[in-house]
mmCIF file of C-alpha atoms in Angstrom:
data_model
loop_
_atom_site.group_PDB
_atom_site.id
_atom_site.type_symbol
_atom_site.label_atom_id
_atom_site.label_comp_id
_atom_site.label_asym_id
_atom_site.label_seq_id
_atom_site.Cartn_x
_atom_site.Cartn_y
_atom_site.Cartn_z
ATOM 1 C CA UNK A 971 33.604 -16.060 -11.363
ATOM 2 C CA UNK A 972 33.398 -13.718 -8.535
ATOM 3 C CA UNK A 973 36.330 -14.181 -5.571
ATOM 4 C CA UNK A 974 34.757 -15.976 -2.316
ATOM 5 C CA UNK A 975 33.407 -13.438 0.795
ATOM 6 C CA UNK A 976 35.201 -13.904 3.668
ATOM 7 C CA UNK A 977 33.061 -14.929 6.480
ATOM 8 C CA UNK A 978 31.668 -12.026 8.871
ATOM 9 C CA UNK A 979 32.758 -11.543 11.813
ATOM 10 C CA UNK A 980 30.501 -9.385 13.721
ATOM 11 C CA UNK A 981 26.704 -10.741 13.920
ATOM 12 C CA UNK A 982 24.101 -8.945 12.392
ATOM 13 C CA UNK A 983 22.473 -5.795 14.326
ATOM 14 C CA UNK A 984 18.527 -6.955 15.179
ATOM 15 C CA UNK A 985 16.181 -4.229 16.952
ATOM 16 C CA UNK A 986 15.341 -4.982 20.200
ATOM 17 C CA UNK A 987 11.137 -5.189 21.139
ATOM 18 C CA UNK A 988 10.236 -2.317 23.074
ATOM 19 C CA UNK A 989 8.573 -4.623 25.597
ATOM 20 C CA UNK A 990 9.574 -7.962 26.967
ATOM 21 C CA UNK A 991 7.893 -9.684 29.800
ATOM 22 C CA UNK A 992 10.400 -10.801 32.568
ATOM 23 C CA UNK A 993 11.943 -14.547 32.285
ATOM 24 C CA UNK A 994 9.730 -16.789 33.467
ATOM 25 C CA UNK A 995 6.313 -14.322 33.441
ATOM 26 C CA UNK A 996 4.236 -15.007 30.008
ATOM 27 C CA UNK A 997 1.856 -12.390 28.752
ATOM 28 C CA UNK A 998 -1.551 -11.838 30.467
ATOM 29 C CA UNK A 999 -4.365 -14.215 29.162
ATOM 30 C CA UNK A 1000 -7.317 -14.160 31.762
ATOM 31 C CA UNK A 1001 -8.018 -13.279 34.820
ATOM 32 C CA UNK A 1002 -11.077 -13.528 37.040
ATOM 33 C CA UNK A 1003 -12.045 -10.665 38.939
ATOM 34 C CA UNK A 1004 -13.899 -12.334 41.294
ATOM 35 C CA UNK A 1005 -16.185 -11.894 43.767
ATOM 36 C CA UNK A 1006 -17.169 -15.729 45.830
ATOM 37 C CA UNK A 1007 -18.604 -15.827 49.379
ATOM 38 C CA UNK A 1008 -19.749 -18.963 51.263
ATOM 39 C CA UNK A 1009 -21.538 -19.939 54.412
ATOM 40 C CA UNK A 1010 -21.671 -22.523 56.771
ATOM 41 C CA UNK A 1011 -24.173 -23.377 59.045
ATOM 42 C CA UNK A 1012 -24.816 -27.078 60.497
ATOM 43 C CA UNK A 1013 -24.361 -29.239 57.461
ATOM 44 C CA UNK A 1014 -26.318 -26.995 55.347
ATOM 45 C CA UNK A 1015 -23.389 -24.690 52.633
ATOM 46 C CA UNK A 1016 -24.124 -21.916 51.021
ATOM 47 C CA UNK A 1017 -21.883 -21.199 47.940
ATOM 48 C CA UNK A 1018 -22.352 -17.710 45.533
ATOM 49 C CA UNK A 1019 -20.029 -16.240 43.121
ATOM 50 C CA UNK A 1020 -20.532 -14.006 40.165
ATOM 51 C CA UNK A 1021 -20.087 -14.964 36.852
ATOM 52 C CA UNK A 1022 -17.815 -12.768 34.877
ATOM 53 C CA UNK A 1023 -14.441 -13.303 33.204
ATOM 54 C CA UNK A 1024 -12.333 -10.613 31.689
ATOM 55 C CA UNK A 1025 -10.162 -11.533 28.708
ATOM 56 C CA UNK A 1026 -6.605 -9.338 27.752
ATOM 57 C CA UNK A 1027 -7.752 -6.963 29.896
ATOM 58 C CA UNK A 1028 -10.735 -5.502 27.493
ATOM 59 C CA UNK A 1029 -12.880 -7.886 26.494
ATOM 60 C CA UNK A 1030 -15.301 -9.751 29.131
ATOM 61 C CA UNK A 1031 -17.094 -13.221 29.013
ATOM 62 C CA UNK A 1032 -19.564 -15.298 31.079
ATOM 63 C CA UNK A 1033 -18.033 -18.428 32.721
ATOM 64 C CA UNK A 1034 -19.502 -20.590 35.268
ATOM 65 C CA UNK A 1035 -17.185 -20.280 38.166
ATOM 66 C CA UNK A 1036 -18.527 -22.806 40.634
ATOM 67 C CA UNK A 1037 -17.267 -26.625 39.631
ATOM 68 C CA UNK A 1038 -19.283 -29.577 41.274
ATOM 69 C CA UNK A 1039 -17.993 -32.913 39.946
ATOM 70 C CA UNK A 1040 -19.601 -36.337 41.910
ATOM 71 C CA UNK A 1041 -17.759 -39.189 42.824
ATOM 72 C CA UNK A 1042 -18.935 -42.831 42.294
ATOM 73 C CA UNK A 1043 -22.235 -41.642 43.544
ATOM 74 C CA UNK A 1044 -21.438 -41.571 46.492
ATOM 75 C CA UNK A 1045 -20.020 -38.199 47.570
ATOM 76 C CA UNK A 1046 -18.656 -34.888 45.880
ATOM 77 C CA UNK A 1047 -16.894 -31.539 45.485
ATOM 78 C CA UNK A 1048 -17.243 -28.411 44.259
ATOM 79 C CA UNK A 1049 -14.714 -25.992 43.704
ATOM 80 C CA UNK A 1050 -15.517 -22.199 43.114
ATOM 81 C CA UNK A 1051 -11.621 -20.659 42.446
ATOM 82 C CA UNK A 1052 -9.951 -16.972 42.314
ATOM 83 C CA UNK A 1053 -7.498 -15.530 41.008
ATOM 84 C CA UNK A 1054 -5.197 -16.300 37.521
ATOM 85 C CA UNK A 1055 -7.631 -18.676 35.755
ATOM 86 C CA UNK A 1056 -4.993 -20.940 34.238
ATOM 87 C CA UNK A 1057 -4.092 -22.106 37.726
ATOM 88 C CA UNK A 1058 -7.559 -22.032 39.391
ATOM 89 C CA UNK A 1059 -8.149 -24.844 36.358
ATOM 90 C CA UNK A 1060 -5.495 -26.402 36.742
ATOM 91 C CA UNK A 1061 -6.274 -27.089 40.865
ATOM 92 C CA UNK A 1062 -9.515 -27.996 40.105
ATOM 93 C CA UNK A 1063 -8.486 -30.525 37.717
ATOM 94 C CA UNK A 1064 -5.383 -31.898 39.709
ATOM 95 C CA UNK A 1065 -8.400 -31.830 42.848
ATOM 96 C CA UNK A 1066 -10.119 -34.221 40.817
ATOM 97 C CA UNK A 1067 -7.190 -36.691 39.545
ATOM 98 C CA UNK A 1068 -6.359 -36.835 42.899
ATOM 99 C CA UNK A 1069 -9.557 -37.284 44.777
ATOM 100 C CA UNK A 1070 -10.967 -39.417 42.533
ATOM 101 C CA UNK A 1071 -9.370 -42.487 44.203
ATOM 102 C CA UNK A 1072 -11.350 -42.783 46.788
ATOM 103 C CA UNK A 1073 -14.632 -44.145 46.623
ATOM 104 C CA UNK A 1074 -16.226 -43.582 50.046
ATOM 105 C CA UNK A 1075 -16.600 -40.492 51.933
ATOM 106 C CA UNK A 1076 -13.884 -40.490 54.210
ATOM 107 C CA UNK A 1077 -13.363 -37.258 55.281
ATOM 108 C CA UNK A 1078 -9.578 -37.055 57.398
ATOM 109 C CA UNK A 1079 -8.213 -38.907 54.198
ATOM 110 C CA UNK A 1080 -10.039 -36.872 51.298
ATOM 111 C CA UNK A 1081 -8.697 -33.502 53.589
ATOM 112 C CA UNK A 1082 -4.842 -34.771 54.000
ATOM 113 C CA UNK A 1083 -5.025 -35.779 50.060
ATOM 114 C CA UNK A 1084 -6.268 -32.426 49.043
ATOM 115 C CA UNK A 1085 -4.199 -30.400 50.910
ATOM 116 C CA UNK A 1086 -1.052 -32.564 49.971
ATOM 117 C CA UNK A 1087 -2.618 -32.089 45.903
ATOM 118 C CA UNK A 1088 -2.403 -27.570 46.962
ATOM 119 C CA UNK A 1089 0.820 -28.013 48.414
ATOM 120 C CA UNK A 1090 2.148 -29.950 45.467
ATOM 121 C CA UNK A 1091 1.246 -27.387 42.922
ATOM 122 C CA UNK A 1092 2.270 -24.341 44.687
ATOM 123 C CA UNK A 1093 5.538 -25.788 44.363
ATOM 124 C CA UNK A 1094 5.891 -27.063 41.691
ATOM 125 C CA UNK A 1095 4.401 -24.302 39.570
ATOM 126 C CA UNK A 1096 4.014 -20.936 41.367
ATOM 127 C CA UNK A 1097 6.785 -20.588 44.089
ATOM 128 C CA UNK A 1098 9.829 -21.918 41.967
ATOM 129 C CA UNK A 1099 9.280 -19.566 39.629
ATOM 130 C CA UNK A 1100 11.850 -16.395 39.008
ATOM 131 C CA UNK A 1101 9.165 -13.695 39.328
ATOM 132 C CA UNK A 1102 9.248 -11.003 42.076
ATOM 133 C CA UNK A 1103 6.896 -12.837 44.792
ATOM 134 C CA UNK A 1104 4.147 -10.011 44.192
ATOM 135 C CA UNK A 1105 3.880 -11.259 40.459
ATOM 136 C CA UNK A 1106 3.700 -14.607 41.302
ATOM 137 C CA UNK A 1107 0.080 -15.854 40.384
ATOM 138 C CA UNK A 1108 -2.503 -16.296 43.259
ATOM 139 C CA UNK A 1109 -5.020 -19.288 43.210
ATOM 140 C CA UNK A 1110 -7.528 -19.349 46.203
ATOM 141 C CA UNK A 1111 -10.856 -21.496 46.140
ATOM 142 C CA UNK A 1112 -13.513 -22.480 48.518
ATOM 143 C CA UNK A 1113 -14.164 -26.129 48.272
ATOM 144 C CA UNK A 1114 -17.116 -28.102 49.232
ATOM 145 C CA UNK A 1115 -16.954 -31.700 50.565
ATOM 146 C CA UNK A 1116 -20.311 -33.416 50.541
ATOM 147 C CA UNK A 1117 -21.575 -36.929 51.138
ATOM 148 C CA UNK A 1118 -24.190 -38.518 49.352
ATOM 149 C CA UNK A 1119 -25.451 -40.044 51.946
ATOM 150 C CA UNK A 1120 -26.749 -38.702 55.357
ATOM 151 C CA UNK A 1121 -23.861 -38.700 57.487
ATOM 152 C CA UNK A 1122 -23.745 -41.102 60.578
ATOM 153 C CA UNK A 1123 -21.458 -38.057 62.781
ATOM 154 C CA UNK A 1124 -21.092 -34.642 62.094
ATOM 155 C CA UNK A 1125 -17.312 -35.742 61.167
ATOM 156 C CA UNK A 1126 -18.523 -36.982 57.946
ATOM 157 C CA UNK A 1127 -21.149 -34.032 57.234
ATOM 158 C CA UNK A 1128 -20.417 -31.135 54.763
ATOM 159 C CA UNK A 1129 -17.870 -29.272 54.780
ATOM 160 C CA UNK A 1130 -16.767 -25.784 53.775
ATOM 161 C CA UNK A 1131 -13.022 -25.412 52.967
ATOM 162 C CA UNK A 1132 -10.793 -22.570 51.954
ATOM 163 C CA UNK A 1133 -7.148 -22.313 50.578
ATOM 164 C CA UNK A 1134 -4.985 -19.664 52.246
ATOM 165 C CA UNK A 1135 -1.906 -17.840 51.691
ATOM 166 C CA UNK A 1136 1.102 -20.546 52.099
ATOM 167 C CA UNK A 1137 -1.060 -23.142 50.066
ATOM 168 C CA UNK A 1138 -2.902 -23.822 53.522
ATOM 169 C CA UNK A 1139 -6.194 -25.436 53.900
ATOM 170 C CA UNK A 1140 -8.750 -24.524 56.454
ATOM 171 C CA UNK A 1141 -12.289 -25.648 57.545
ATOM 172 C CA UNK A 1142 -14.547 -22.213 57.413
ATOM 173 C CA UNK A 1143 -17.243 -22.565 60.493
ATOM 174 C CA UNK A 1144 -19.532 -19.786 59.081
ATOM 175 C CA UNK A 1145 -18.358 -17.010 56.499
ATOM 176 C CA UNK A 1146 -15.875 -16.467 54.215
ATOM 177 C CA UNK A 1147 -15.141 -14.848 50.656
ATOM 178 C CA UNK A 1148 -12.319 -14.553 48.431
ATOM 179 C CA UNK A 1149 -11.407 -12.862 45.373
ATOM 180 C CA UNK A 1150 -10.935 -9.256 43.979
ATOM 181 C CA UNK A 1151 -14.769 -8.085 46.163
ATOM 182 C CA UNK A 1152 -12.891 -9.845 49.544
ATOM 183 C CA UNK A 1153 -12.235 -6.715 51.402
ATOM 184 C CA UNK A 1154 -15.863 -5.023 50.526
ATOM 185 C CA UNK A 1155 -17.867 -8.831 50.887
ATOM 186 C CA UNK A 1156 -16.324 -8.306 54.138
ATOM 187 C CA UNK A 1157 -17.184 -5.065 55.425
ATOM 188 C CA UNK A 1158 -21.102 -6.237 54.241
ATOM 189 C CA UNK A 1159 -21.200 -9.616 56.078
ATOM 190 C CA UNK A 1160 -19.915 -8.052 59.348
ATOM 191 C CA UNK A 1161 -22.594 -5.453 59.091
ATOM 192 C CA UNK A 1162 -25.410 -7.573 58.360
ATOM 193 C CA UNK A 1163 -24.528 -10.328 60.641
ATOM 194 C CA UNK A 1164 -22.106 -8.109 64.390
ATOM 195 C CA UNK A 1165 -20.812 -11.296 65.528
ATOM 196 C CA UNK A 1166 -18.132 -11.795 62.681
ATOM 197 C CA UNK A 1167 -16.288 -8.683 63.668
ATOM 198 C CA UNK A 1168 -15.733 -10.710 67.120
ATOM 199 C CA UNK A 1169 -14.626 -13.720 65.493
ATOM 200 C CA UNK A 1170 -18.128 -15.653 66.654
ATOM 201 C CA UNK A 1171 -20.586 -16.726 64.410
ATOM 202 C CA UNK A 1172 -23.715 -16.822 65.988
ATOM 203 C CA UNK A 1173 -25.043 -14.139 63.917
ATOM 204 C CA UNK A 1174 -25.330 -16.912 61.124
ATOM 205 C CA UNK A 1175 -26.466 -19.678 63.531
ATOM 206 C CA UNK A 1176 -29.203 -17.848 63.836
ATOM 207 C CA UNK A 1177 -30.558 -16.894 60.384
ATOM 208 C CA UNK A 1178 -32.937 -19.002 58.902
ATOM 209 C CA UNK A 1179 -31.112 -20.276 55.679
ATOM 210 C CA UNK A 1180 -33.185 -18.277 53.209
ATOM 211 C CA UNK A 1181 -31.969 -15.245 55.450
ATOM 212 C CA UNK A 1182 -28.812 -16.500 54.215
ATOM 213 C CA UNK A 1183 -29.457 -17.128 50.840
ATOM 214 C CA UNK A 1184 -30.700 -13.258 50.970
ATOM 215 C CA UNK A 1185 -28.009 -11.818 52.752
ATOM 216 C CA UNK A 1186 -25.479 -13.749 49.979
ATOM 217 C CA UNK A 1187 -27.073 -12.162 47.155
ATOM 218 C CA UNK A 1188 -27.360 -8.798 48.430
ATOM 219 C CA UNK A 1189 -23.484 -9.076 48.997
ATOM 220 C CA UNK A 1190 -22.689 -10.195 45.603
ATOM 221 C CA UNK A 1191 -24.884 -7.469 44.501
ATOM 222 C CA UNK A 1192 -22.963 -4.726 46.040
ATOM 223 C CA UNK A 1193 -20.128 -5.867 45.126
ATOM 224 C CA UNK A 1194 -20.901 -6.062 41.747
ATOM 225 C CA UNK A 1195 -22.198 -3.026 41.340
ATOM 226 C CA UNK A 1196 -18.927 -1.340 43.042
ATOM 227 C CA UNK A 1197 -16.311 -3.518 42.482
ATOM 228 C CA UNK A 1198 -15.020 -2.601 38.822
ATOM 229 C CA UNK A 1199 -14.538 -6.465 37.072
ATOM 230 C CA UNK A 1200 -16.827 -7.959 39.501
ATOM 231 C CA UNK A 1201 -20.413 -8.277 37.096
ATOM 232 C CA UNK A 1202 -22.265 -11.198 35.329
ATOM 233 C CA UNK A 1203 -25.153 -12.962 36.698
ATOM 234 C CA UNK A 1204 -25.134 -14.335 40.823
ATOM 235 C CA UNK A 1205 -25.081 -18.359 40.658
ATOM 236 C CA UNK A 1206 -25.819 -19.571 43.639
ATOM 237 C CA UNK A 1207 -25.683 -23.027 45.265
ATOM 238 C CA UNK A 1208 -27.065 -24.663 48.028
ATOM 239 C CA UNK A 1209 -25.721 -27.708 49.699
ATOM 240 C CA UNK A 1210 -28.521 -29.876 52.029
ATOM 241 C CA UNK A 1211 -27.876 -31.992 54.681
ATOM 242 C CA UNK A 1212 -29.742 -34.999 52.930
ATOM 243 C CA UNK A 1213 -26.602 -34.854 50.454
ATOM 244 C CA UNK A 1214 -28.258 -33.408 47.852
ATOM 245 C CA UNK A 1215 -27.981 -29.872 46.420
ATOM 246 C CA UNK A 1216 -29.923 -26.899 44.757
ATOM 247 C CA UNK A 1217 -28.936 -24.213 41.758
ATOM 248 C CA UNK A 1218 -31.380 -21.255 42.181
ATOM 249 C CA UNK A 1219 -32.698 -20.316 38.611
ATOM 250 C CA UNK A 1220 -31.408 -17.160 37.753
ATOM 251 C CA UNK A 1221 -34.624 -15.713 37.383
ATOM 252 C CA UNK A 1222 -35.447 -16.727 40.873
ATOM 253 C CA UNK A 1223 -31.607 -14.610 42.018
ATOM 254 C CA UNK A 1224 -32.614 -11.479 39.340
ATOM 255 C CA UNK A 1225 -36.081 -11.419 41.165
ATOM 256 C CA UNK A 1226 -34.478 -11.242 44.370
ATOM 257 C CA UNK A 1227 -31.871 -8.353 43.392
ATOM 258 C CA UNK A 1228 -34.897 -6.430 41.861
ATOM 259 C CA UNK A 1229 -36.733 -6.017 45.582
ATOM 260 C CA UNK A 1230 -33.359 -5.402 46.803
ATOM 261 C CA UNK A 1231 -33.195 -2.293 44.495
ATOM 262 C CA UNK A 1232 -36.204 -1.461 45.315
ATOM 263 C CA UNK A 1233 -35.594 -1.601 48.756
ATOM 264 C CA UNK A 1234 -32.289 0.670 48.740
ATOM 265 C CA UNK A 1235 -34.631 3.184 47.213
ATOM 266 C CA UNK A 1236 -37.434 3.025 49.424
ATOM 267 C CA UNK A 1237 -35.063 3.093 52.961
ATOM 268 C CA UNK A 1238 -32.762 5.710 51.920
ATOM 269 C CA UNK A 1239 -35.884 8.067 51.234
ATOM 270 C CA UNK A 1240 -37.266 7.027 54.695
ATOM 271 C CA UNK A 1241 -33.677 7.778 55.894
ATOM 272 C CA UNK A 1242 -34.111 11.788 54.878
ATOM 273 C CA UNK A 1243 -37.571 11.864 55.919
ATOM 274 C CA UNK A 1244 -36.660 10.592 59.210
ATOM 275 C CA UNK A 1245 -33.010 13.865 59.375
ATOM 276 C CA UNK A 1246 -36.449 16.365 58.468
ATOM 277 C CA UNK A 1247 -37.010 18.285 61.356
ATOM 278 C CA UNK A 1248 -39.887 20.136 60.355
ATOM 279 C CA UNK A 1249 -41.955 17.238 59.826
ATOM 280 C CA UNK A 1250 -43.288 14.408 62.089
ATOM 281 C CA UNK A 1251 -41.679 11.428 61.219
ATOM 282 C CA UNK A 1252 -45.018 9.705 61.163
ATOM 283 C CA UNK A 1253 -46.126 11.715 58.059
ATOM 284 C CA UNK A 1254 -43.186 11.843 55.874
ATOM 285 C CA UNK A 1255 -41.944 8.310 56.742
ATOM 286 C CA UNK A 1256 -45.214 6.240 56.443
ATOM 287 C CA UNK A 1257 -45.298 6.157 52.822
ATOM 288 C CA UNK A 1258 -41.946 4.553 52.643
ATOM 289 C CA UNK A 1259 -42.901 2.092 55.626
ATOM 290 C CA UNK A 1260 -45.654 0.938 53.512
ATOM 291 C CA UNK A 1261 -43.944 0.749 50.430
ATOM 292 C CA UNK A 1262 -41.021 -1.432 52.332
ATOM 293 C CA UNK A 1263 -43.782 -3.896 53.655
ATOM 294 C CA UNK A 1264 -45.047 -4.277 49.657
ATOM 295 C CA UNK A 1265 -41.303 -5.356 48.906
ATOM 296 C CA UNK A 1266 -42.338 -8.658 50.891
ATOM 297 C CA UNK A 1267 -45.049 -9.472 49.137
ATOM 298 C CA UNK A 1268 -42.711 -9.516 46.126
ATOM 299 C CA UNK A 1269 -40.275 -12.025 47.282
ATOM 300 C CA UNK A 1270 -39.493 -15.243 45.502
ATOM 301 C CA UNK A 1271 -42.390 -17.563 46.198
ATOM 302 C CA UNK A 1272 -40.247 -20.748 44.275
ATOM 303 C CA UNK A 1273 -39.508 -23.351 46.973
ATOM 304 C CA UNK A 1274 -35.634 -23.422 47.609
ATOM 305 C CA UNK A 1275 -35.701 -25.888 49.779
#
């Protein structure tokens, strides 16, 4: 029979990974690099956001970004989110616990319950945690309150809400976007409509609100097509003032991005036959005029609203 071992008394040697994420920070999942703008004018909302989703950094899915969920019948939300996915569902869902108690339209309550609801879960799950406060995950959303019925004061009309840094909510009076195609959504809106680099937004109170429609697609188009992450198909969602609200078919939004192509092409040739100097501008430039004029002829006849 063999004598006992003593014991050891060093541990055992293990390898260290190469890599290990910092306490508190668990490996990337998803992410949404998004690209959501909405507009406000009277009691009519405009919501758009694209559609894709990018998984471990390689692969990429389509997910429907814009949440409406109705209460009781007799109002309801929709949230469209940015930012780390796991917490933009996990807002919407807490949104909806939380709202869901109230079944009338009251709008000063349902507004002091959801911003209590964002304050709540920025503490208790994104600024206690031990990560450097740039690594910290970001949720922002633009949320839509909406009676059912037609609202007896503007008070208790539609509204158009976004979440700010600080887990602040604010009413939005005419344009705003979030997500990764912010900065560049930006620089588009306050060229299309000059009074949002003034802070005034009587640019959009005066479009028509298939001008907005059409100036919201042609923003998400851009972006998407220069904004690396930003891609999938444009949804797009209209809220009315008789409580009700529209999804534009995507073949309806792919029709209008087509003229819009078209367009680009046609204006940006006029553009160099207009720098020619050896050629009257009425020769070289008519062509294009007449081709932009066609583009009209090819817009969406399907009745939005």
């Amino acid at each position: 029979m063999y004598p006992p071992r003593e014991p050891f008394h060093e541990p055992f040697p293990c390898p260290r990974p190469e890599f290990s994420y910092p306490l508190g920070e668990r490996p990337p999942r998803r992410r949404r690099m998004t690209a959501i703008s909405g507009f406000k004018k009277g009691n009519f909302v405009v919501l758009l956001a694209d559609s894709q989703e990018v998984f471990s950094d390689y692969t990429k899915g389509s997910t429907r970004k814009i949440n409406v969920t109705d209460f009781f019948g007799k109002w309801r939300m929709a949230v469209a989110g940015a930012g780390n996915s796991t917490f933009v569902e996990l807002l919407t869902q807490e949104l909806k616990r939380t709202l869901g108690q109230f079944h009338n339209f009251d709008y000063p309550k349902i507004y002091l319950a959801a911003k209590d609801q964002i304050l709540r879960l920025h503490r208790q799950y994104i600024w206690c945690r031990h990560d450097n406060a740039a690594n910290r995950p970001s949720v922002f959303a633009l949320i839509v309150l909406q009676p059912v019925d037609p609202p007896p004061s503007p008070l208790q009309g539609t509204h158009l809400l976004v979440t700010a840094e600080g887990a602040l909510l604010e009413e939005v009076l005419g344009y705003r976007s979030i997500g990764w195609g912010m900065s560049y959504a930006d620089s588009l809106a306050r060229r299309i409509f000059p009074s949002l680099a003034t802070g005034s937004w009587d640019s959009i109170t005066a479009c028509t609100l298939e001008q907005l429609v059409g100036a919201g697609i042609f923003i998400l188009r851009e972006v998407k097509s220069f904004v690396q992450g930003c891609d999938g198909k444009t949804q797009v969602i209209v809220f009315t003032p008789d409580g009700d609200y529209t999804l534009l078919p995507t073949p309806v939004i792919e029709q209008w991005e087509s003229v819009m192509s078209d367009f680009e092409l046609h204006s940006s040739r006029m553009l160099l036959s207009f720098i020619n100097r050896d050629s009257p501008i009425t020769s070289d430039a008519e062509p294009y005029i007449r081709a932009l004029s066609d583009l009209k002829s090819r817009l969406p006849q399907w009745k939005m609203f």
